[in-house]
Each structure stands twice: as structure tokens, then as C-alpha cells.
């Protein structure tokens, strides 16, 4: 009696723990996905960037998104039967090149995706987020949530209005909380292309002394030529914090 009671209470605990954990995975995965958006777009009208659009990637054969020039080994993996599931995707992210080598049994296999995500929980979370996106995209009736997840903020004003509305006081720019928050985003995101860690030649070395804060805001919010727009990834407040970091004395381009 005592024994069966304790077993059923264990079940109760496990069941209770599973559902909230799932919800959290998707939310945490949405955050992790910010590491991907430099190269990957998602959502109904996603475009190919440095990497292929990831709309509906769960359930898709590897290397088949229309209009993207994949590496030949990822295409070969798709031809061999690789279909992206949450599990496969999480595994791939740990080390895309090694994953392809193992999958194809070819030690010379390579990939155009140089990014690795080592942390296991983050990989599972971002895979759960992509799967949830997929469900939202495939839902019979288009729901608000599909757009909501892809767009952090939908400003009521036009892009130009938002840019024109920015003012930067000395107090805002020198607030250590703003500088710190902006710095975190810089190293999570911008250093894919800018700075000493980036592939050479990917993007110009920034010369912050030459920029007005409003110029930095405009470039980051709206993008310019090969510089991606970040307005759908970061809120206006977050982009203002990036500006504070770029204009701060501790910024290292
Ligand atoms: C620095 C750019 C870059 C970053 C950052 C990046 N990727 Fe990629 N990704 C690529 C490229 C390029 C490819 C195409 C690989 C190839 O053709 O060999 C790719 C391919 C993929 C594929 C295979 C898609 C398909 O159609 O078969 C998946 C899935 C993927 N990436 C997921 C992610 C996720 C999730 C993240 C963030 C955790 C991420 N990537 C971050 C550049 C990137
Ligand atoms: C996918 C690569 C990429 C990423 C990621 C990226 N940038 Fe850029 N950025 C560029 C390129 C390329 C240019 C040059 C565009 C041009 O003028 O042709 C540029 C230009 C800029 C400029 C204007 C520089 C000038 O002298 O005109 C600023 C400011 C800037 N980026 C800030 C950022 C910040 C802040 C982030 C992170 C939120 C970021 N960039 C992320 C590629 C990137």
C-alpha cells in the first residue's frame, strides 16, 4: 500500500513537471533562436539569408529549401533520407560538420554552416521552438501566434517614423545598465560578422567615433545592403541599448 502510494505520487510529480517544462522550452528556444537570425529567417514570408529560411524546417528533407544554394554534402544527406526532426536538428546543431560526416559515413564531408551550439539544453529548446513554429504555420486557421513569435515587436509607426523618433541623451548613453545589455547582444549576435572574431571581410570594422547615435540606430533597426535589419529581432529598447554599447568607451570594434 505504502509502496503503491509512493509510486503514484511519483507519477503525479513527473506529470506535473512535464507540461510546464515544455512551455518553457519553447520560450527559452525563442531566445536562443536570436543566435540564428543573423543567418536564418523564419515565418510566412521568410527569405534565404546566409543560411536557408527555416520556415517549416521540422519535417523537411535536409537541403531542399527552394532557392538556397546548399553545400553538396547537406544535399547528399537529404538524398540519403535525412529529414529534420526535433531530435536530429538538436543533434546537428552541436557540430554540423561532424553530424554530416557521421550521417554520410564520409570523413571528408563539409558544410556551409560554421556555427555550433554546444549547450545541450539550448539545442533542445531551439528545436522545440522550431517545432512549435511549424505547428503554428500548419495550423488550419491562421492564428495570431504565428506572427507573434516571429516578431518581437510590431510598431504601430512606420520604420521611418520609429527612426525619426529616436533621441539619445548623455544620461541614456552612459547608463551602465544600457551599455551592459547592449554589450551582451553585440557578443551574441553582431560578432558573427563584425569584430575580431568574425570571418575576415564579412563586414567593415566599425568606427564608432564617426557615428552619431541616431545613425547606429538606423543601421541596426533597418539594415543596409548586406547588414541585416534587426527590427523584427530586437525591441526598440534593445536596439537603443546596442547603440549605448557601440558609443561607449568600452566598445571594441
Ligand atoms: C553564421 C551563419 C549561421 C548561423 C549563426 C546559423 N546557421 Fe544554420 N545554416 C547556415 C548555413 C550557411 C546553412 C546551409 C548549410 C549547408 O548548405 O551546408 C545552414 C543550415 C541549417 C539547417 C539545415 C536546413 C535545411 O534546409 O536543411 C538548419 C536546420 C539550421 N541551419 C539551423 C540553425 C539554427 C537552429 C541556428 C541557431 C541555433 C543556426 N542554424 C545558426 C548558417 C548559419
Ligand atoms: C550577417 C552579417 C552582419 C551582422 C550579423 C551584423 N552586421 Fe552590421 N554590417 C554588416 C555589413 C556587411 C555592413 C556594411 C553594409 C554596407 O555599408 O554596405 C554592416 C554595417 C554596419 C554598420 C554601419 C557601419 C558603417 O560604417 O557604415 C553598423 C553601425 C553596424 N553594422 C552595426 C551592427 C550591429 C550593432 C550588429 C548587431 C546587432 C550588426 N551590425 C550585425 C554585416 C552584419
GROMACS .gro file of C-alpha atoms and ligand atoms in nm:
model
  339
    1UNK     CA    1   0.000   0.000   0.000
    2UNK     CA    2   0.267   0.237   0.110
    3UNK     CA    3   0.470   0.131  -0.189
    4UNK     CA    4   0.199   0.181  -0.449
    5UNK     CA    5   0.111   0.514  -0.296
    6UNK     CA    6   0.460   0.643  -0.335
    7UNK     CA    7   0.476   0.520  -0.694
    8UNK     CA    8   0.158   0.702  -0.788
    9UNK     CA    9   0.280   1.017  -0.619
   10UNK     CA   10   0.597   0.993  -0.820
   11UNK     CA   11   0.382   0.977  -1.133
   12UNK     CA   12   0.193   1.282  -1.020
   13UNK     CA   13   0.516   1.475  -0.980
   14UNK     CA   14   0.650   1.363  -1.316
   15UNK     CA   15   0.328   1.451  -1.499
   16UNK     CA   16   0.310   1.790  -1.337
   17UNK     CA   17   0.670   1.861  -1.424
   18UNK     CA   18   0.639   1.771  -1.793
   19UNK     CA   19   0.388   2.028  -1.914
   20UNK     CA   20   0.526   2.349  -1.769
   21UNK     CA   21   0.872   2.236  -1.879
   22UNK     CA   22   0.750   2.206  -2.240
   23UNK     CA   23   0.609   2.557  -2.242
   24UNK     CA   24   0.933   2.690  -2.103
   25UNK     CA   25   1.142   2.509  -2.362
   26UNK     CA   26   0.969   2.694  -2.643
   27UNK     CA   27   1.010   3.030  -2.472
   28UNK     CA   28   1.377   2.962  -2.398
   29UNK     CA   29   1.418   2.834  -2.753
   30UNK     CA   30   1.277   3.157  -2.892
   31UNK     CA   31   1.552   3.342  -2.708
   32UNK     CA   32   1.818   3.100  -2.829
   33UNK     CA   33   1.688   3.146  -3.182
   34UNK     CA   34   1.823   3.502  -3.173
   35UNK     CA   35   2.162   3.338  -3.226
   36UNK     CA   36   2.037   3.201  -3.555
   37UNK     CA   37   1.871   3.507  -3.707
   38UNK     CA   38   2.192   3.659  -3.836
   39UNK     CA   39   2.180   3.380  -4.092
   40UNK     CA   40   1.829   3.234  -4.083
   41UNK     CA   41   1.489   3.390  -4.136
   42UNK     CA   42   1.162   3.229  -4.029
   43UNK     CA   43   0.793   3.299  -4.075
   44UNK     CA   44   0.546   3.310  -4.361
   45UNK     CA   45   0.745   3.542  -4.589
   46UNK     CA   46   1.094   3.437  -4.479
   47UNK     CA   47   1.382   3.490  -4.720
   48UNK     CA   48   1.704   3.299  -4.759
   49UNK     CA   49   1.993   3.483  -4.596
   50UNK     CA   50   2.343   3.347  -4.532
   51UNK     CA   51   2.153   3.028  -4.441
   52UNK     CA   52   1.825   2.888  -4.576
   53UNK     CA   53   1.487   3.003  -4.442
   54UNK     CA   54   1.384   2.780  -4.152
   55UNK     CA   55   1.008   2.811  -4.201
   56UNK     CA   56   0.864   2.461  -4.169
   57UNK     CA   57   1.207   2.305  -4.128
   58UNK     CA   58   1.078   2.031  -3.899
   59UNK     CA   59   0.958   1.751  -4.127
   60UNK     CA   60   1.152   1.889  -4.423
   61UNK     CA   61   1.411   1.687  -4.614
   62UNK     CA   62   1.756   1.833  -4.549
   63UNK     CA   63   1.896   2.060  -4.816
   64UNK     CA   64   1.572   2.123  -5.006
   65UNK     CA   65   1.452   2.479  -4.934
   66UNK     CA   66   1.375   2.644  -5.268
   67UNK     CA   67   1.629   2.891  -5.397
   68UNK     CA   68   1.904   2.828  -5.142
   69UNK     CA   69   2.249   2.718  -5.260
   70UNK     CA   70   2.333   2.440  -5.018
   71UNK     CA   71   2.665   2.267  -4.976
   72UNK     CA   72   2.669   1.942  -5.172
   73UNK     CA   73   2.706   1.726  -4.858
   74UNK     CA   74   2.390   1.855  -4.693
   75UNK     CA   75   2.206   1.786  -5.019
   76UNK     CA   76   2.358   1.436  -5.024
   77UNK     CA   77   2.235   1.377  -4.669
   78UNK     CA   78   1.883   1.475  -4.777
   79UNK     CA   79   1.908   1.238  -5.074
   80UNK     CA   80   2.014   0.965  -4.835
   81UNK     CA   81   1.693   1.025  -4.638
   82UNK     CA   82   1.776   1.288  -4.374
   83UNK     CA   83   1.453   1.456  -4.264
   84UNK     CA   84   1.471   1.719  -3.986
   85UNK     CA   85   1.305   1.606  -3.666
   86UNK     CA   86   1.346   1.788  -3.336
   87UNK     CA   87   1.598   1.527  -3.225
   88UNK     CA   88   1.802   1.533  -3.547
   89UNK     CA   89   1.807   1.911  -3.551
   90UNK     CA   90   1.926   1.932  -3.191
   91UNK     CA   91   2.199   1.679  -3.273
   92UNK     CA   92   2.303   1.867  -3.589
   93UNK     CA   93   2.348   2.197  -3.407
   94UNK     CA   94   2.612   2.057  -3.175
   95UNK     CA   95   2.854   2.025  -3.466
   96UNK     CA   96   2.703   2.045  -3.817
   97UNK     CA   97   3.015   1.922  -3.995
   98UNK     CA   98   3.066   1.622  -3.768
   99UNK     CA   99   2.696   1.542  -3.791
  100UNK     CA  100   2.718   1.523  -4.171
  101UNK     CA  101   3.038   1.318  -4.155
  102UNK     CA  102   2.868   1.067  -3.927
  103UNK     CA  103   2.548   1.064  -4.127
  104UNK     CA  104   2.719   1.013  -4.463
  105UNK     CA  105   2.999   0.795  -4.328
  106UNK     CA  106   3.236   1.030  -4.508
  107UNK     CA  107   3.521   1.188  -4.312
  108UNK     CA  108   3.567   1.447  -4.585
  109UNK     CA  109   3.211   1.581  -4.568
  110UNK     CA  110   3.170   1.952  -4.503
  111UNK     CA  111   2.902   2.216  -4.455
  112UNK     CA  112   2.846   2.584  -4.515
  113UNK     CA  113   2.712   2.629  -4.160
  114UNK     CA  114   3.008   2.719  -3.941
  115UNK     CA  115   2.802   2.787  -3.632
  116UNK     CA  116   2.789   2.539  -3.341
  117UNK     CA  117   2.565   2.536  -3.040
  118UNK     CA  118   2.732   2.333  -2.771
  119UNK     CA  119   2.487   2.359  -2.487
  120UNK     CA  120   2.250   2.062  -2.488
  121UNK     CA  121   1.950   2.230  -2.325
  122UNK     CA  122   1.975   2.527  -2.559
  123UNK     CA  123   1.976   2.291  -2.857
  124UNK     CA  124   1.670   2.103  -2.736
  125UNK     CA  125   1.494   2.434  -2.662
  126UNK     CA  126   1.560   2.587  -3.002
  127UNK     CA  127   1.445   2.263  -3.173
  128UNK     CA  128   1.124   2.277  -2.965
  129UNK     CA  129   1.078   2.639  -3.071
  130UNK     CA  130   1.117   2.550  -3.439
  131UNK     CA  131   0.870   2.263  -3.398
  132UNK     CA  132   0.618   2.497  -3.232
  133UNK     CA  133   0.662   2.744  -3.519
  134UNK     CA  134   0.591   2.462  -3.756
  135UNK     CA  135   0.267   2.374  -3.579
  136UNK     CA  136   0.165   2.739  -3.584
  137UNK     CA  137   0.241   2.763  -3.958
  138UNK     CA  138   0.049   2.445  -4.035
  139UNK     CA  139  -0.250   2.522  -3.815
  140UNK     CA  140  -0.573   2.509  -4.020
  141UNK     CA  141  -0.684   2.856  -3.921
  142UNK     CA  142  -0.408   3.115  -3.925
  143UNK     CA  143  -0.363   3.222  -3.565
  144UNK     CA  144  -0.211   3.540  -3.429
  145UNK     CA  145   0.064   3.346  -3.260
  146UNK     CA  146   0.248   3.266  -3.584
  147UNK     CA  147   0.333   3.630  -3.637
  148UNK     CA  148   0.377   3.697  -3.269
  149UNK     CA  149   0.661   3.453  -3.224
  150UNK     CA  150   0.848   3.572  -3.529
  151UNK     CA  151   0.810   3.941  -3.449
  152UNK     CA  152   0.917   4.057  -3.110
  153UNK     CA  153   0.752   4.391  -3.160
  154UNK     CA  154   0.515   4.528  -3.419
  155UNK     CA  155   0.547   4.903  -3.404
  156UNK     CA  156   0.236   5.094  -3.495
  157UNK     CA  157   0.459   5.361  -3.653
  158UNK     CA  158   0.633   5.318  -3.985
  159UNK     CA  159   1.001   5.224  -3.993
  160UNK     CA  160   1.100   5.579  -4.081
  161UNK     CA  161   0.883   5.721  -3.802
  162UNK     CA  162   1.047   5.498  -3.544
  163UNK     CA  163   1.391   5.602  -3.665
  164UNK     CA  164   1.299   5.970  -3.666
  165UNK     CA  165   1.162   5.944  -3.312
  166UNK     CA  166   1.496   5.840  -3.158
  167UNK     CA  167   1.681   6.079  -2.932
  168UNK     CA  168   1.980   5.981  -2.722
  169UNK     CA  169   2.066   6.174  -2.409
  170UNK     CA  170   2.410   6.156  -2.248
  171UNK     CA  171   2.240   6.004  -1.944
  172UNK     CA  172   2.090   5.724  -2.152
  173UNK     CA  173   2.412   5.652  -2.340
  174UNK     CA  174   2.628   5.642  -2.030
  175UNK     CA  175   2.390   5.438  -1.815
  176UNK     CA  176   2.591   5.122  -1.733
  177UNK     CA  177   2.275   4.906  -1.744
  178UNK     CA  178   2.216   5.008  -2.107
  179UNK     CA  179   2.580   4.961  -2.204
  180UNK     CA  180   2.589   4.618  -2.041
  181UNK     CA  181   2.267   4.499  -2.206
  182UNK     CA  182   2.388   4.623  -2.546
  183UNK     CA  183   2.723   4.454  -2.498
  184UNK     CA  184   2.554   4.122  -2.439
  185UNK     CA  185   2.367   4.148  -2.769
  186UNK     CA  186   2.681   4.260  -2.952
  187UNK     CA  187   2.871   3.948  -2.850
  188UNK     CA  188   2.573   3.718  -2.902
  189UNK     CA  189   2.493   3.844  -3.246
  190UNK     CA  190   2.693   4.118  -3.414
  191UNK     CA  191   3.029   3.945  -3.382
  192UNK     CA  192   2.913   3.685  -3.635
  193UNK     CA  193   3.012   3.948  -3.890
  194UNK     CA  194   3.183   4.239  -3.713
  195UNK     CA  195   3.486   4.242  -3.489
  196UNK     CA  196   3.794   4.037  -3.430
  197UNK     CA  197   3.609   3.703  -3.401
  198UNK     CA  198   3.428   3.735  -3.735
  199UNK     CA  199   3.533   3.583  -4.063
  200UNK     CA  200   3.763   3.837  -4.224
  201UNK     CA  201   3.596   4.064  -4.470
  202UNK     CA  202   3.240   3.983  -4.368
  203UNK     CA  203   3.163   4.333  -4.251
  204UNK     CA  204   3.350   4.658  -4.203
  205UNK     CA  205   3.525   4.735  -3.879
  206UNK     CA  206   3.303   4.986  -3.704
  207UNK     CA  207   3.437   5.336  -3.642
  208UNK     CA  208   3.211   5.446  -3.359
  209UNK     CA  209   3.370   5.787  -3.315
  210UNK     CA  210   3.242   5.880  -3.661
  211UNK     CA  211   2.881   5.777  -3.596
  212UNK     CA  212   2.601   5.972  -3.439
  213UNK     CA  213   2.389   5.751  -3.210
  214UNK     CA  214   2.091   5.800  -3.441
  215UNK     CA  215   2.296   5.666  -3.735
  216UNK     CA  216   2.383   5.349  -3.544
  217UNK     CA  217   2.017   5.308  -3.450
  218UNK     CA  218   1.909   5.347  -3.812
  219UNK     CA  219   2.161   5.095  -3.947
  220UNK     CA  220   2.076   4.836  -3.682
  221UNK     CA  221   1.698   4.887  -3.691
  222UNK     CA  222   1.654   4.894  -4.064
  223UNK     CA  223   1.967   4.728  -4.200
  224UNK     CA  224   2.161   4.847  -4.505
  225UNK     CA  225   2.276   4.642  -4.806
  226UNK     CA  226   2.430   4.328  -4.655
  227UNK     CA  227   2.381   4.442  -4.298
  228UNK     CA  228   2.063   4.269  -4.176
  229UNK     CA  229   1.775   4.465  -4.023
  230UNK     CA  230   1.721   4.380  -3.659
  231UNK     CA  231   1.384   4.542  -3.603
  232UNK     CA  232   1.199   4.209  -3.600
  233UNK     CA  233   1.451   4.051  -3.368
  234UNK     CA  234   1.509   4.314  -3.105
  235UNK     CA  235   1.276   4.564  -2.948
  236UNK     CA  236   1.337   4.936  -2.995
  237UNK     CA  237   1.464   4.945  -2.636
  238UNK     CA  238   1.713   4.667  -2.701
  239UNK     CA  239   1.840   4.837  -3.016
  240UNK     CA  240   1.883   5.159  -2.816
  241UNK     CA  241   2.094   4.960  -2.571
  242UNK     CA  242   2.309   4.831  -2.858
  243UNK     CA  243   2.362   5.196  -2.957
  244UNK     CA  244   2.469   5.276  -2.599
  245UNK     CA  245   2.728   4.999  -2.611
  246UNK     CA  246   2.863   5.090  -2.957
  247UNK     CA  247   2.901   5.453  -2.846
  248UNK     CA  248   3.055   5.364  -2.509
  249UNK     CA  249   3.429   5.393  -2.437
  250UNK     CA  250   3.446   5.019  -2.363
  251UNK     CA  251   3.324   4.921  -2.712
  252UNK     CA  252   3.586   4.725  -2.904
  253UNK     CA  253   3.511   4.708  -3.275
  254LIG     C1  254   2.686   3.209  -3.936
  254LIG     C2  255   2.562   3.170  -4.005
  254LIG     C3  256   2.471   3.068  -3.939
  254LIG     C4  257   2.424   3.064  -3.811
  254LIG     C5  258   2.454   3.163  -3.698
  254LIG     C6  259   2.334   2.952  -3.803
  254LIG     N1  260   2.327   2.888  -3.924
  254LIG    FE1  261   2.212   2.725  -3.969
  254LIG     N2  262   2.289   2.722  -4.159
  254LIG     C7  263   2.379   2.814  -4.208
  254LIG     C8  264   2.414   2.777  -4.345
  254LIG     C9  265   2.510   2.852  -4.436
  254LIG    C10  266   2.341   2.659  -4.372
  254LIG    C11  267   2.348   2.574  -4.500
  254LIG    C12  268   2.447   2.462  -4.473
  254LIG    C13  269   2.495   2.388  -4.595
  254LIG     O1  270   2.443   2.411  -4.705
  254LIG     O2  271   2.588   2.305  -4.580
  254LIG    C14  272   2.264   2.628  -4.253
  254LIG    C15  273   2.178   2.518  -4.241
  254LIG    C16  274   2.095   2.495  -4.133
  254LIG    C17  275   1.997   2.390  -4.127
  254LIG    C18  276   1.964   2.290  -4.236
  254LIG    C19  277   1.846   2.347  -4.311
  254LIG    C20  278   1.800   2.269  -4.431
  254LIG     O3  279   1.721   2.325  -4.508
  254LIG     O4  280   1.841   2.154  -4.450
  254LIG    C21  281   1.935   2.400  -4.006
  254LIG    C22  282   1.825   2.313  -3.953
  254LIG    C23  283   1.997   2.512  -3.936
  254LIG     N3  284   2.094   2.566  -4.017
  254LIG    C24  285   1.960   2.556  -3.812
  254LIG    C25  286   2.022   2.659  -3.742
  254LIG    C26  287   1.984   2.703  -3.609
  254LIG    C27  288   1.867   2.648  -3.530
  254LIG    C28  289   2.073   2.801  -3.573
  254LIG    C29  290   2.082   2.875  -3.440
  254LIG    C30  291   2.091   2.795  -3.320
  254LIG    C31  292   2.163   2.821  -3.685
  254LIG     N4  293   2.130   2.734  -3.785
  254LIG    C32  294   2.264   2.917  -3.689
  254LIG    C33  295   2.429   2.925  -4.144
  254LIG    C34  296   2.410   2.955  -4.009
  255LIG     C1  297   2.530   3.897  -4.132
  255LIG     C2  298   2.641   3.988  -4.104
  255LIG     C3  299   2.617   4.107  -4.010
  255LIG     C4  300   2.569   4.104  -3.882
  255LIG     C5  301   2.529   3.982  -3.802
  255LIG     C6  302   2.572   4.241  -3.835
  255LIG     N1  303   2.618   4.324  -3.932
  255LIG    FE1  304   2.643   4.526  -3.917
  255LIG     N2  305   2.705   4.534  -4.110
  255LIG     C7  306   2.722   4.425  -4.192
  255LIG     C8  307   2.768   4.471  -4.323
  255LIG     C9  308   2.802   4.383  -4.442
  255LIG    C10  309   2.777   4.613  -4.314
  255LIG    C11  310   2.817   4.711  -4.424
  255LIG    C12  311   2.695   4.750  -4.501
  255LIG    C13  312   2.731   4.847  -4.611
  255LIG     O1  313   2.757   4.963  -4.578
  255LIG     O2  314   2.735   4.803  -4.727
  255LIG    C14  315   2.737   4.648  -4.178
  255LIG    C15  316   2.731   4.778  -4.133
  255LIG    C16  317   2.703   4.814  -4.001
  255LIG    C17  318   2.705   4.950  -3.951
  255LIG    C18  319   2.736   5.074  -4.033
  255LIG    C19  320   2.885   5.086  -4.047
  255LIG    C20  321   2.931   5.200  -4.136
  255LIG     O3  322   3.048   5.243  -4.116
  255LIG     O4  323   2.856   5.245  -4.223
  255LIG    C21  324   2.675   4.943  -3.818
  255LIG    C22  325   2.666   5.059  -3.720
  255LIG    C23  326   2.653   4.803  -3.785
  255LIG     N3  327   2.672   4.727  -3.899
  255LIG    C24  328   2.622   4.755  -3.660
  255LIG    C25  329   2.586   4.622  -3.634
  255LIG    C26  330   2.535   4.578  -3.507
  255LIG    C27  331   2.520   4.663  -3.383
  255LIG    C28  332   2.506   4.445  -3.521
  255LIG    C29  333   2.441   4.350  -3.419
  255LIG    C30  334   2.305   4.382  -3.381
  255LIG    C31  335   2.541   4.407  -3.658
  255LIG     N4  336   2.589   4.517  -3.723
  255LIG    C32  337   2.530   4.279  -3.709
  255LIG    C33  338   2.701   4.293  -4.161
  255LIG    C34  339   2.649   4.247  -4.041
   0.00000   0.00000   0.00000
